[in-house]
């Protein structure tokens, strides 16, 4: 695969294994598409799929999967703890390799337009693909959930970007968009004082005057007797992992607290770690083309 | 590609582009084989090819390329600055992904046996594939070069591992073996004193009581007005890059000298840098399976 896009669609079915298999089937055994993971949650009644592929085959596979989900899921009977507004709740596209954000946005719009047409489905574009600033935030779009959508999308300011102005009777509404890869990066502190962790989190995150592409909260790791700064790095190409790590060390100093380790939850692109190694080793003029795996995947 | 082996064959032709193209042709357009690079040197009169692949397709491709080189090159007319003993001078196999050293050694022996049979070629196994300790070092095998090989392999202690006890009239002798990936890692120092760099090199390298899988020499970077510790990391899975880097910093302290940067020459596997990032960030319980590219290549 020369160009690689990741897609992490969330479907509103976490209990019926037959239905889940039907929904993810279009991602299996296709050239140019690779199913990496799917993780279902019975309480959420939701499955989160991670798939990568070349733009064109990925587009066709996701459209097929959306069709299967719309056929299989009836939102009028759906219960679950996670907020949701449609059978295909949300479809984010994420540029991974040799793909720009502009191309990922374009891909998300093509999928949205074609899905709206094929399935008569109202679709909102969100995050980087959003057509209005107030549609960037998925939570704002989803507010009211499936049960409130019929009324919400009748309002002029909530007219969908594609598809009809009324909800799909059984499949509700879908959000399709583009975003950077998220890296879940947590840093552990040798303190039992929650306020210290929380204050450090406030200082390193964007909202508190910290790093632009960093969300952070303090968390009490009760079982380990320590505190954690739990972060979502929302664009590691601009706010590197080492920058957040070193800044937390600096902030922790003022409390006489030390960083004692960290964890990375889930998947991340190799570039996020290669960039960090290159920083600490002070490597001059390094190119990702020097990484064997970059060349193998070309 | 699930299992990936790298092969870096050296062929004794660096001037005739038609011949070079014929030799590397078997690595092009084959399923399960990928030509990453080839670099010819007219003074050396030699081409170094970098190819990766699944073991079986790679084996067949390298055997074909060896046949093309044997057909194209007449060592009786070969001149060049680099030591050489055959048209196919040396064929190392390097385990990269989901392949053990034992499997790489096995692959090298299969290729050696089949090439000896197919081309009536005497072959020495070297490095990790060597059958005697005195055959581990390629330089010892190659000593005497093409011109001296006819006599050398007549001696009982230099009986080839495969093939006849006499040289191939036009193609000489070949060494086939297995080794770990080499990482060429150089660290720059803010001193103009060559002896300081050389002493640090002696202290960090295996020969001087330093790190087991580290070769090092001091080098004068005259144009930049600084010195360099130039290293070959011969097994980054056992002697990590960060360990050599930090040890150089520690040794440099005794001379009041600082590390001011580094460089990585050529290709290296992503694991060498991921491992370094994981060390500096103190990431607990990290798995290479969390790297998106690992999963994509599976």
PDB file of N, CA, C and O in Angstrom, chain A residues 1 4 6 34 36 52 96 188 224 245 261-264 266-270 273-274 276-277 280-284 286 289-293 295-298, chain B residues 1 4 6 34 36 52 96 188 224 245 261-264 266-270 273-274 276-277 280-284 286 289-293 295-298:
ATOM      1  N   UNK A   1       0.850  -1.196   0.000  1.00  0.00           N
ATOM      2  CA  UNK A   1       0.000   0.000   0.000  1.00  0.00           C
ATOM      3  C   UNK A   1       0.880   1.239   0.000  1.00  0.00           C
ATOM      4  O   UNK A   1       1.683   1.435   0.905  1.00  0.00           O
ATOM      5  N   UNK A   4      -1.824   5.331   2.558  1.00  0.00           N
ATOM      6  CA  UNK A   4      -2.580   4.631   3.598  1.00  0.00           C
ATOM      7  C   UNK A   4      -3.444   5.612   4.386  1.00  0.00           C
ATOM      8  O   UNK A   4      -2.966   6.616   4.920  1.00  0.00           O
ATOM      9  N   UNK A   6      -6.433   5.522   7.485  1.00  0.00           N
ATOM     10  CA  UNK A   6      -7.079   4.706   8.511  1.00  0.00           C
ATOM     11  C   UNK A   6      -8.527   5.162   8.643  1.00  0.00           C
ATOM     12  O   UNK A   6      -8.834   6.338   8.427  1.00  0.00           O
ATOM     13  N   UNK A  34      -7.169  -3.521   4.938  1.00  0.00           N
ATOM     14  CA  UNK A  34      -6.740  -4.432   5.997  1.00  0.00           C
ATOM     15  C   UNK A  34      -7.468  -4.097   7.301  1.00  0.00           C
ATOM     16  O   UNK A  34      -7.353  -2.997   7.816  1.00  0.00           O
ATOM     17  N   UNK A  36      -7.665  -4.156  11.005  1.00  0.00           N
ATOM     18  CA  UNK A  36      -6.645  -4.292  12.055  1.00  0.00           C
ATOM     19  C   UNK A  36      -7.240  -4.755  13.371  1.00  0.00           C
ATOM     20  O   UNK A  36      -6.598  -5.453  14.140  1.00  0.00           O
ATOM     21  N   UNK A  52      -7.395  -0.094   7.812  1.00  0.00           N
ATOM     22  CA  UNK A  52      -6.549   0.786   7.003  1.00  0.00           C
ATOM     23  C   UNK A  52      -6.648   0.352   5.553  1.00  0.00           C
ATOM     24  O   UNK A  52      -7.013  -0.792   5.256  1.00  0.00           O
ATOM     25  N   UNK A  96      -2.532   8.474   7.236  1.00  0.00           N
ATOM     26  CA  UNK A  96      -1.419   7.769   7.892  1.00  0.00           C
ATOM     27  C   UNK A  96      -0.135   7.889   7.086  1.00  0.00           C
ATOM     28  O   UNK A  96       0.911   8.193   7.629  1.00  0.00           O
ATOM     29  N   UNK A 188       3.015   8.789  34.513  1.00  0.00           N
ATOM     30  CA  UNK A 188       2.798   8.495  35.930  1.00  0.00           C
ATOM     31  C   UNK A 188       3.724   9.310  36.835  1.00  0.00           C
ATOM     32  O   UNK A 188       4.894   9.504  36.513  1.00  0.00           O
ATOM     33  N   UNK A 224      -2.157   1.561  42.332  1.00  0.00           N
ATOM     34  CA  UNK A 224      -0.695   1.665  42.309  1.00  0.00           C
ATOM     35  C   UNK A 224      -0.189   2.729  43.264  1.00  0.00           C
ATOM     36  O   UNK A 224       1.022   2.944  43.369  1.00  0.00           O
ATOM     37  N   UNK A 245       6.065  15.070  27.390  1.00  0.00           N
ATOM     38  CA  UNK A 245       6.745  14.325  28.456  1.00  0.00           C
ATOM     39  C   UNK A 245       7.717  15.227  29.218  1.00  0.00           C
ATOM     40  O   UNK A 245       7.710  15.277  30.453  1.00  0.00           O
ATOM     41  N   UNK A 261       7.264   6.909  34.974  1.00  0.00           N
ATOM     42  CA  UNK A 261       6.963   5.992  33.877  1.00  0.00           C
ATOM     43  C   UNK A 261       5.828   6.540  33.050  1.00  0.00           C
ATOM     44  O   UNK A 261       5.315   7.634  33.313  1.00  0.00           O
ATOM     45  N   UNK A 262       5.464   5.783  32.017  1.00  0.00           N
ATOM     46  CA  UNK A 262       4.367   6.237  31.172  1.00  0.00           C
ATOM     47  C   UNK A 262       3.718   5.029  30.516  1.00  0.00           C
ATOM     48  O   UNK A 262       4.198   3.892  30.671  1.00  0.00           O
ATOM     49  N   UNK A 263       2.631   5.261  29.825  1.00  0.00           N
ATOM     50  CA  UNK A 263       2.023   4.179  29.057  1.00  0.00           C
ATOM     51  C   UNK A 263       1.407   4.756  27.798  1.00  0.00           C
ATOM     52  O   UNK A 263       1.007   5.922  27.755  1.00  0.00           O
ATOM     53  N   UNK A 264       1.379   3.915  26.777  1.00  0.00           N
ATOM     54  CA  UNK A 264       0.722   4.280  25.527  1.00  0.00           C
ATOM     55  C   UNK A 264      -0.412   3.287  25.347  1.00  0.00           C
ATOM     56  O   UNK A 264      -0.194   2.070  25.385  1.00  0.00           O
ATOM     57  N   UNK A 266      -3.295   1.531  23.181  1.00  0.00           N
ATOM     58  CA  UNK A 266      -3.753   1.282  21.809  1.00  0.00           C
ATOM     59  C   UNK A 266      -2.657   1.519  20.783  1.00  0.00           C
ATOM     60  O   UNK A 266      -1.468   1.481  21.096  1.00  0.00           O
ATOM     61  N   UNK A 267      -3.091   1.762  19.568  1.00  0.00           N
ATOM     62  CA  UNK A 267      -2.172   1.852  18.432  1.00  0.00           C
ATOM     63  C   UNK A 267      -1.641   3.270  18.240  1.00  0.00           C
ATOM     64  O   UNK A 267      -2.307   4.239  18.586  1.00  0.00           O
ATOM     65  N   UNK A 268      -0.458   3.364  17.683  1.00  0.00           N
ATOM     66  CA  UNK A 268       0.049   4.667  17.246  1.00  0.00           C
ATOM     67  C   UNK A 268       0.955   4.476  16.030  1.00  0.00           C
ATOM     68  O   UNK A 268       1.530   3.413  15.847  1.00  0.00           O
ATOM     69  N   UNK A 269       1.040   5.503  15.171  1.00  0.00           N
ATOM     70  CA  UNK A 269       1.914   5.393  14.001  1.00  0.00           C
ATOM     71  C   UNK A 269       3.378   5.402  14.435  1.00  0.00           C
ATOM     72  O   UNK A 269       3.743   6.102  15.378  1.00  0.00           O
ATOM     73  N   UNK A 270       4.225   4.655  13.736  1.00  0.00           N
ATOM     74  CA  UNK A 270       5.643   4.565  14.138  1.00  0.00           C
ATOM     75  C   UNK A 270       6.318   5.919  14.153  1.00  0.00           C
ATOM     76  O   UNK A 270       7.225   6.157  14.931  1.00  0.00           O
ATOM     77  N   UNK A 273       6.927   7.635  17.472  1.00  0.00           N
ATOM     78  CA  UNK A 273       8.027   7.151  18.311  1.00  0.00           C
ATOM     79  C   UNK A 273       9.382   7.381  17.653  1.00  0.00           C
ATOM     80  O   UNK A 273      10.367   7.675  18.322  1.00  0.00           O
ATOM     81  N   UNK A 274       9.444   7.258  16.334  1.00  0.00           N
ATOM     82  CA  UNK A 274      10.702   7.511  15.624  1.00  0.00           C
ATOM     83  C   UNK A 274      11.134   8.959  15.864  1.00  0.00           C
ATOM     84  O   UNK A 274      12.293   9.251  16.177  1.00  0.00           O
ATOM     85  N   UNK A 276      10.441  10.804  18.369  1.00  0.00           N
ATOM     86  CA  UNK A 276      10.885  10.928  19.759  1.00  0.00           C
ATOM     87  C   UNK A 276      12.309  10.391  19.923  1.00  0.00           C
ATOM     88  O   UNK A 276      13.149  11.013  20.579  1.00  0.00           O
ATOM     89  N   UNK A 277      12.610   9.250  19.312  1.00  0.00           N
ATOM     90  CA  UNK A 277      13.964   8.686  19.384  1.00  0.00           C
ATOM     91  C   UNK A 277      14.966   9.630  18.732  1.00  0.00           C
ATOM     92  O   UNK A 277      16.058   9.872  19.263  1.00  0.00           O
ATOM     93  N   UNK A 280      15.773  12.483  21.141  1.00  0.00           N
ATOM     94  CA  UNK A 280      16.634  12.174  22.291  1.00  0.00           C
ATOM     95  C   UNK A 280      18.055  11.812  21.875  1.00  0.00           C
ATOM     96  O   UNK A 280      18.998  12.066  22.608  1.00  0.00           O
ATOM     97  N   UNK A 281      18.201  11.213  20.706  1.00  0.00           N
ATOM     98  CA  UNK A 281      19.552  10.872  20.234  1.00  0.00           C
ATOM     99  C   UNK A 281      20.197  12.042  19.486  1.00  0.00           C
ATOM    100  O   UNK A 281      21.349  11.947  19.077  1.00  0.00           O
ATOM    101  N   UNK A 282      19.440  13.109  19.287  1.00  0.00           N
ATOM    102  CA  UNK A 282      19.990  14.264  18.568  1.00  0.00           C
ATOM    103  C   UNK A 282      20.422  13.936  17.153  1.00  0.00           C
ATOM    104  O   UNK A 282      21.429  14.450  16.667  1.00  0.00           O
ATOM    105  N   UNK A 283      19.661  13.082  16.467  1.00  0.00           N
ATOM    106  CA  UNK A 283      20.056  12.658  15.118  1.00  0.00           C
ATOM    107  C   UNK A 283      19.833  13.809  14.127  1.00  0.00           C
ATOM    108  O   UNK A 283      18.742  14.370  14.062  1.00  0.00           O
ATOM    109  N   UNK A 284      20.865  14.120  13.381  1.00  0.00           N
ATOM    110  CA  UNK A 284      20.782  15.192  12.387  1.00  0.00           C
ATOM    111  C   UNK A 284      20.293  14.637  11.047  1.00  0.00           C
ATOM    112  O   UNK A 284      20.669  13.531  10.666  1.00  0.00           O
ATOM    113  N   UNK A 286      17.670  13.293   9.785  1.00  0.00           N
ATOM    114  CA  UNK A 286      17.065  11.969   9.657  1.00  0.00           C
ATOM    115  C   UNK A 286      15.831  12.039   8.762  1.00  0.00           C
ATOM    116  O   UNK A 286      15.084  13.014   8.791  1.00  0.00           O
ATOM    117  N   UNK A 289      12.485   7.867   5.368  1.00  0.00           N
ATOM    118  CA  UNK A 289      12.878   6.928   4.304  1.00  0.00           C
ATOM    119  C   UNK A 289      14.039   6.023   4.734  1.00  0.00           C
ATOM    120  O   UNK A 289      14.342   5.055   4.063  1.00  0.00           O
ATOM    121  N   UNK A 290      14.691   6.374   5.853  1.00  0.00           N
ATOM    122  CA  UNK A 290      15.770   5.520   6.358  1.00  0.00           C
ATOM    123  C   UNK A 290      15.228   4.349   7.175  1.00  0.00           C
ATOM    124  O   UNK A 290      15.974   3.464   7.557  1.00  0.00           O
ATOM    125  N   UNK A 291      13.928   4.397   7.482  1.00  0.00           N
ATOM    126  CA  UNK A 291      13.330   3.305   8.240  1.00  0.00           C
ATOM    127  C   UNK A 291      12.925   2.209   7.255  1.00  0.00           C
ATOM    128  O   UNK A 291      12.160   2.450   6.321  1.00  0.00           O
ATOM    129  N   UNK A 292      13.486   1.049   7.476  1.00  0.00           N
ATOM    130  CA  UNK A 292      13.272  -0.092   6.580  1.00  0.00           C
ATOM    131  C   UNK A 292      11.783  -0.325   6.306  1.00  0.00           C
ATOM    132  O   UNK A 292      11.375  -0.548   5.160  1.00  0.00           O
ATOM    133  N   UNK A 293      10.959  -0.237   7.355  1.00  0.00           N
ATOM    134  CA  UNK A 293       9.535  -0.524   7.195  1.00  0.00           C
ATOM    135  C   UNK A 293       8.844   0.492   6.294  1.00  0.00           C
ATOM    136  O   UNK A 293       7.881   0.150   5.601  1.00  0.00           O
ATOM    137  N   UNK A 295      10.154   1.787   3.686  1.00  0.00           N
ATOM    138  CA  UNK A 295      10.507   1.364   2.335  1.00  0.00           C
ATOM    139  C   UNK A 295       9.770   0.095   1.937  1.00  0.00           C
ATOM    140  O   UNK A 295       9.351  -0.069   0.792  1.00  0.00           O
ATOM    141  N   UNK A 296       9.617  -0.804   2.898  1.00  0.00           N
ATOM    142  CA  UNK A 296       8.936  -2.071   2.599  1.00  0.00           C
ATOM    143  C   UNK A 296       7.484  -1.810   2.225  1.00  0.00           C
ATOM    144  O   UNK A 296       6.925  -2.461   1.349  1.00  0.00           O
ATOM    145  N   UNK A 297       6.875  -0.812   2.899  1.00  0.00           N
ATOM    146  CA  UNK A 297       5.447  -0.554   2.673  1.00  0.00           C
ATOM    147  C   UNK A 297       5.184   0.278   1.425  1.00  0.00           C
ATOM    148  O   UNK A 297       4.038   0.461   1.041  1.00  0.00           O
ATOM    149  N   UNK A 298       6.233   0.799   0.787  1.00  0.00           N
ATOM    150  CA  UNK A 298       6.028   1.683  -0.361  1.00  0.00           C
ATOM    151  C   UNK A 298       5.441   0.951  -1.557  1.00  0.00           C
ATOM    152  O   UNK A 298       5.747  -0.223  -1.762  1.00  0.00           O
TER     153      UNK A 298
ATOM    154  N   UNK B   1       3.478  -9.036   3.569  1.00  0.00           N
ATOM    155  CA  UNK B   1       4.550  -9.972   3.937  1.00  0.00           C
ATOM    156  C   UNK B   1       4.501 -10.231   5.445  1.00  0.00           C
ATOM    157  O   UNK B   1       4.637  -9.308   6.234  1.00  0.00           O
ATOM    158  N   UNK B   4       9.620 -11.503   7.138  1.00  0.00           N
ATOM    159  CA  UNK B   4      10.479 -10.687   6.280  1.00  0.00           C
ATOM    160  C   UNK B   4      11.955 -10.951   6.571  1.00  0.00           C
ATOM    161  O   UNK B   4      12.402 -10.856   7.710  1.00  0.00           O
ATOM    162  N   UNK B   6      15.826  -9.849   5.042  1.00  0.00           N
ATOM    163  CA  UNK B   6      16.545  -8.933   4.159  1.00  0.00           C
ATOM    164  C   UNK B   6      17.752  -9.678   3.591  1.00  0.00           C
ATOM    165  O   UNK B   6      18.300 -10.571   4.242  1.00  0.00           O
ATOM    166  N   UNK B  34      10.827  -7.516  -2.608  1.00  0.00           N
ATOM    167  CA  UNK B  34      10.851  -6.078  -2.869  1.00  0.00           C
ATOM    168  C   UNK B  34      12.291  -5.565  -2.904  1.00  0.00           C
ATOM    169  O   UNK B  34      13.023  -5.685  -1.932  1.00  0.00           O
ATOM    170  N   UNK B  36      14.769  -2.814  -2.525  1.00  0.00           N
ATOM    171  CA  UNK B  36      14.742  -1.529  -1.822  1.00  0.00           C
ATOM    172  C   UNK B  36      15.782  -0.561  -2.372  1.00  0.00           C
ATOM    173  O   UNK B  36      15.571   0.644  -2.389  1.00  0.00           O
ATOM    174  N   UNK B  52      14.265  -7.159   0.253  1.00  0.00           N
ATOM    175  CA  UNK B  52      13.572  -7.856   1.334  1.00  0.00           C
ATOM    176  C   UNK B  52      12.526  -8.770   0.731  1.00  0.00           C
ATOM    177  O   UNK B  52      12.087  -8.577  -0.407  1.00  0.00           O
ATOM    178  N   UNK B  96      14.419  -9.874   9.733  1.00  0.00           N
ATOM    179  CA  UNK B  96      13.827  -8.550   9.999  1.00  0.00           C
ATOM    180  C   UNK B  96      12.538  -8.671  10.801  1.00  0.00           C
ATOM    181  O   UNK B  96      12.352  -7.973  11.785  1.00  0.00           O
ATOM    182  N   UNK B 188      28.555  12.824  17.478  1.00  0.00           N
ATOM    183  CA  UNK B 188      29.489  13.943  17.317  1.00  0.00           C
ATOM    184  C   UNK B 188      29.832  14.598  18.653  1.00  0.00           C
ATOM    185  O   UNK B 188      28.969  14.769  19.515  1.00  0.00           O
ATOM    186  N   UNK B 224      33.839  20.148   9.830  1.00  0.00           N
ATOM    187  CA  UNK B 224      32.943  20.708  10.846  1.00  0.00           C
ATOM    188  C   UNK B 224      33.703  21.111  12.114  1.00  0.00           C
ATOM    189  O   UNK B 224      33.091  21.584  13.073  1.00  0.00           O
ATOM    190  N   UNK B 245      24.690   5.601  23.132  1.00  0.00           N
ATOM    191  CA  UNK B 245      24.631   7.064  23.166  1.00  0.00           C
ATOM    192  C   UNK B 245      24.891   7.595  24.577  1.00  0.00           C
ATOM    193  O   UNK B 245      25.708   8.498  24.782  1.00  0.00           O
ATOM    194  N   UNK B 261      25.364  15.921  18.857  1.00  0.00           N
ATOM    195  CA  UNK B 261      24.460  15.439  17.821  1.00  0.00           C
ATOM    196  C   UNK B 261      24.878  14.050  17.394  1.00  0.00           C
ATOM    197  O   UNK B 261      25.845  13.477  17.922  1.00  0.00           O
ATOM    198  N   UNK B 262      24.129  13.507  16.437  1.00  0.00           N
ATOM    199  CA  UNK B 262      24.466  12.171  15.954  1.00  0.00           C
ATOM    200  C   UNK B 262      23.955  12.023  14.536  1.00  0.00           C
ATOM    201  O   UNK B 262      23.266  12.911  14.011  1.00  0.00           O
ATOM    202  N   UNK B 263      24.290  10.929  13.908  1.00  0.00           N
ATOM    203  CA  UNK B 263      23.722  10.642  12.596  1.00  0.00           C
ATOM    204  C   UNK B 263      23.554   9.142  12.438  1.00  0.00           C
ATOM    205  O   UNK B 263      24.272   8.348  13.057  1.00  0.00           O
ATOM    206  N   UNK B 264      22.564   8.790  11.643  1.00  0.00           N
ATOM    207  CA  UNK B 264      22.330   7.392  11.314  1.00  0.00           C
ATOM    208  C   UNK B 264      22.518   7.280   9.808  1.00  0.00           C
ATOM    209  O   UNK B 264      21.891   8.018   9.041  1.00  0.00           O
ATOM    210  N   UNK B 266      22.217   5.324   6.322  1.00  0.00           N
ATOM    211  CA  UNK B 266      21.521   4.228   5.649  1.00  0.00           C
ATOM    212  C   UNK B 266      20.265   3.799   6.390  1.00  0.00           C
ATOM    213  O   UNK B 266      19.688   4.555   7.172  1.00  0.00           O
ATOM    214  N   UNK B 267      19.846   2.571   6.105  1.00  0.00           N
ATOM    215  CA  UNK B 267      18.570   2.060   6.606  1.00  0.00           C
ATOM    216  C   UNK B 267      18.713   1.414   7.982  1.00  0.00           C
ATOM    217  O   UNK B 267      19.769   0.894   8.322  1.00  0.00           O
ATOM    218  N   UNK B 268      17.632   1.445   8.744  1.00  0.00           N
ATOM    219  CA  UNK B 268      17.587   0.674   9.984  1.00  0.00           C
ATOM    220  C   UNK B 268      16.149   0.240  10.252  1.00  0.00           C
ATOM    221  O   UNK B 268      15.211   0.884   9.801  1.00  0.00           O
ATOM    222  N   UNK B 269      15.976  -0.887  10.958  1.00  0.00           N
ATOM    223  CA  UNK B 269      14.624  -1.332  11.266  1.00  0.00           C
ATOM    224  C   UNK B 269      13.971  -0.395  12.282  1.00  0.00           C
ATOM    225  O   UNK B 269      14.643   0.118  13.170  1.00  0.00           O
ATOM    226  N   UNK B 270      12.656  -0.182  12.156  1.00  0.00           N
ATOM    227  CA  UNK B 270      11.978   0.770  13.049  1.00  0.00           C
ATOM    228  C   UNK B 270      12.130   0.383  14.506  1.00  0.00           C
ATOM    229  O   UNK B 270      12.155   1.227  15.388  1.00  0.00           O
ATOM    230  N   UNK B 273      14.606   2.262  16.678  1.00  0.00           N
ATOM    231  CA  UNK B 273      14.239   3.600  17.142  1.00  0.00           C
ATOM    232  C   UNK B 273      13.048   3.558  18.091  1.00  0.00           C
ATOM    233  O   UNK B 273      12.976   4.329  19.043  1.00  0.00           O
ATOM    234  N   UNK B 274      12.108   2.663  17.855  1.00  0.00           N
ATOM    235  CA  UNK B 274      10.955   2.536  18.760  1.00  0.00           C
ATOM    236  C   UNK B 274      11.453   2.162  20.154  1.00  0.00           C
ATOM    237  O   UNK B 274      11.033   2.735  21.165  1.00  0.00           O
ATOM    238  N   UNK B 276      14.290   2.823  21.453  1.00  0.00           N
ATOM    239  CA  UNK B 276      14.946   4.000  22.033  1.00  0.00           C
ATOM    240  C   UNK B 276      13.920   4.996  22.573  1.00  0.00           C
ATOM    241  O   UNK B 276      14.076   5.526  23.676  1.00  0.00           O
ATOM    242  N   UNK B 277      12.854   5.235  21.820  1.00  0.00           N
ATOM    243  CA  UNK B 277      11.802   6.149  22.279  1.00  0.00           C
ATOM    244  C   UNK B 277      11.141   5.603  23.539  1.00  0.00           C
ATOM    245  O   UNK B 277      10.889   6.339  24.497  1.00  0.00           O
ATOM    246  N   UNK B 280      13.387   6.297  26.549  1.00  0.00           N
ATOM    247  CA  UNK B 280      13.451   7.681  27.034  1.00  0.00           C
ATOM    248  C   UNK B 280      12.122   8.157  27.623  1.00  0.00           C
ATOM    249  O   UNK B 280      12.103   8.975  28.524  1.00  0.00           O
ATOM    250  N   UNK B 281      11.007   7.653  27.101  1.00  0.00           N
ATOM    251  CA  UNK B 281       9.705   8.049  27.650  1.00  0.00           C
ATOM    252  C   UNK B 281       9.308   7.165  28.834  1.00  0.00           C
ATOM    253  O   UNK B 281       8.282   7.396  29.458  1.00  0.00           O
ATOM    254  N   UNK B 282      10.108   6.149  29.122  1.00  0.00           N
ATOM    255  CA  UNK B 282       9.787   5.260  30.242  1.00  0.00           C
ATOM    256  C   UNK B 282       8.457   4.541  30.062  1.00  0.00           C
ATOM    257  O   UNK B 282       7.718   4.320  31.022  1.00  0.00           O
ATOM    258  N   UNK B 283       8.142   4.148  28.830  1.00  0.00           N
ATOM    259  CA  UNK B 283       6.841   3.516  28.562  1.00  0.00           C
ATOM    260  C   UNK B 283       6.825   2.099  29.142  1.00  0.00           C
ATOM    261  O   UNK B 283       7.719   1.296  28.868  1.00  0.00           O
ATOM    262  N   UNK B 284       5.823   1.808  29.952  1.00  0.00           N
ATOM    263  CA  UNK B 284       5.688   0.481  30.559  1.00  0.00           C
ATOM    264  C   UNK B 284       4.916  -0.439  29.622  1.00  0.00           C
ATOM    265  O   UNK B 284       3.963  -0.024  28.968  1.00  0.00           O
ATOM    266  N   UNK B 286       5.204  -1.827  26.755  1.00  0.00           N
ATOM    267  CA  UNK B 286       4.948  -1.506  25.353  1.00  0.00           C
ATOM    268  C   UNK B 286       5.191  -2.735  24.484  1.00  0.00           C
ATOM    269  O   UNK B 286       6.091  -3.533  24.725  1.00  0.00           O
ATOM    270  N   UNK B 289       3.364  -4.602  18.701  1.00  0.00           N
ATOM    271  CA  UNK B 289       2.037  -4.764  18.096  1.00  0.00           C
ATOM    272  C   UNK B 289       1.196  -3.486  18.217  1.00  0.00           C
ATOM    273  O   UNK B 289       0.150  -3.367  17.591  1.00  0.00           O
ATOM    274  N   UNK B 290       1.642  -2.541  19.073  1.00  0.00           N
ATOM    275  CA  UNK B 290       0.915  -1.274  19.193  1.00  0.00           C
ATOM    276  C   UNK B 290       1.297  -0.293  18.089  1.00  0.00           C
ATOM    277  O   UNK B 290       0.685   0.756  17.952  1.00  0.00           O
ATOM    278  N   UNK B 291       2.331  -0.645  17.333  1.00  0.00           N
ATOM    279  CA  UNK B 291       2.739   0.229  16.238  1.00  0.00           C
ATOM    280  C   UNK B 291       1.904  -0.125  15.008  1.00  0.00           C
ATOM    281  O   UNK B 291       1.893  -1.275  14.558  1.00  0.00           O
ATOM    282  N   UNK B 292       1.197   0.868  14.529  1.00  0.00           N
ATOM    283  CA  UNK B 292       0.280   0.687  13.407  1.00  0.00           C
ATOM    284  C   UNK B 292       0.949  -0.038  12.244  1.00  0.00           C
ATOM    285  O   UNK B 292       0.378  -0.961  11.647  1.00  0.00           O
ATOM    286  N   UNK B 293       2.187   0.353  11.912  1.00  0.00           N
ATOM    287  CA  UNK B 293       2.876  -0.226  10.759  1.00  0.00           C
ATOM    288  C   UNK B 293       3.167  -1.711  10.955  1.00  0.00           C
ATOM    289  O   UNK B 293       3.201  -2.462   9.987  1.00  0.00           O
ATOM    290  N   UNK B 295       1.200  -3.773  12.403  1.00  0.00           N
ATOM    291  CA  UNK B 295      -0.071  -4.431  12.114  1.00  0.00           C
ATOM    292  C   UNK B 295      -0.393  -4.392  10.629  1.00  0.00           C
ATOM    293  O   UNK B 295      -0.934  -5.343  10.064  1.00  0.00           O
ATOM    294  N   UNK B 296      -0.064  -3.284   9.992  1.00  0.00           N
ATOM    295  CA  UNK B 296      -0.355  -3.159   8.568  1.00  0.00           C
ATOM    296  C   UNK B 296       0.440  -4.190   7.770  1.00  0.00           C
ATOM    297  O   UNK B 296      -0.040  -4.766   6.809  1.00  0.00           O
ATOM    298  N   UNK B 297       1.681  -4.461   8.226  1.00  0.00           N
ATOM    299  CA  UNK B 297       2.549  -5.362   7.471  1.00  0.00           C
ATOM    300  C   UNK B 297       2.277  -6.828   7.767  1.00  0.00           C
ATOM    301  O   UNK B 297       2.835  -7.697   7.110  1.00  0.00           O
ATOM    302  N   UNK B 298       1.422  -7.124   8.740  1.00  0.00           N
ATOM    303  CA  UNK B 298       1.199  -8.528   9.123  1.00  0.00           C
ATOM    304  C   UNK B 298       0.481  -9.306   8.037  1.00  0.00           C
ATOM    305  O   UNK B 298      -0.311  -8.739   7.295  1.00  0.00           O
TER     306      UNK B 298
END
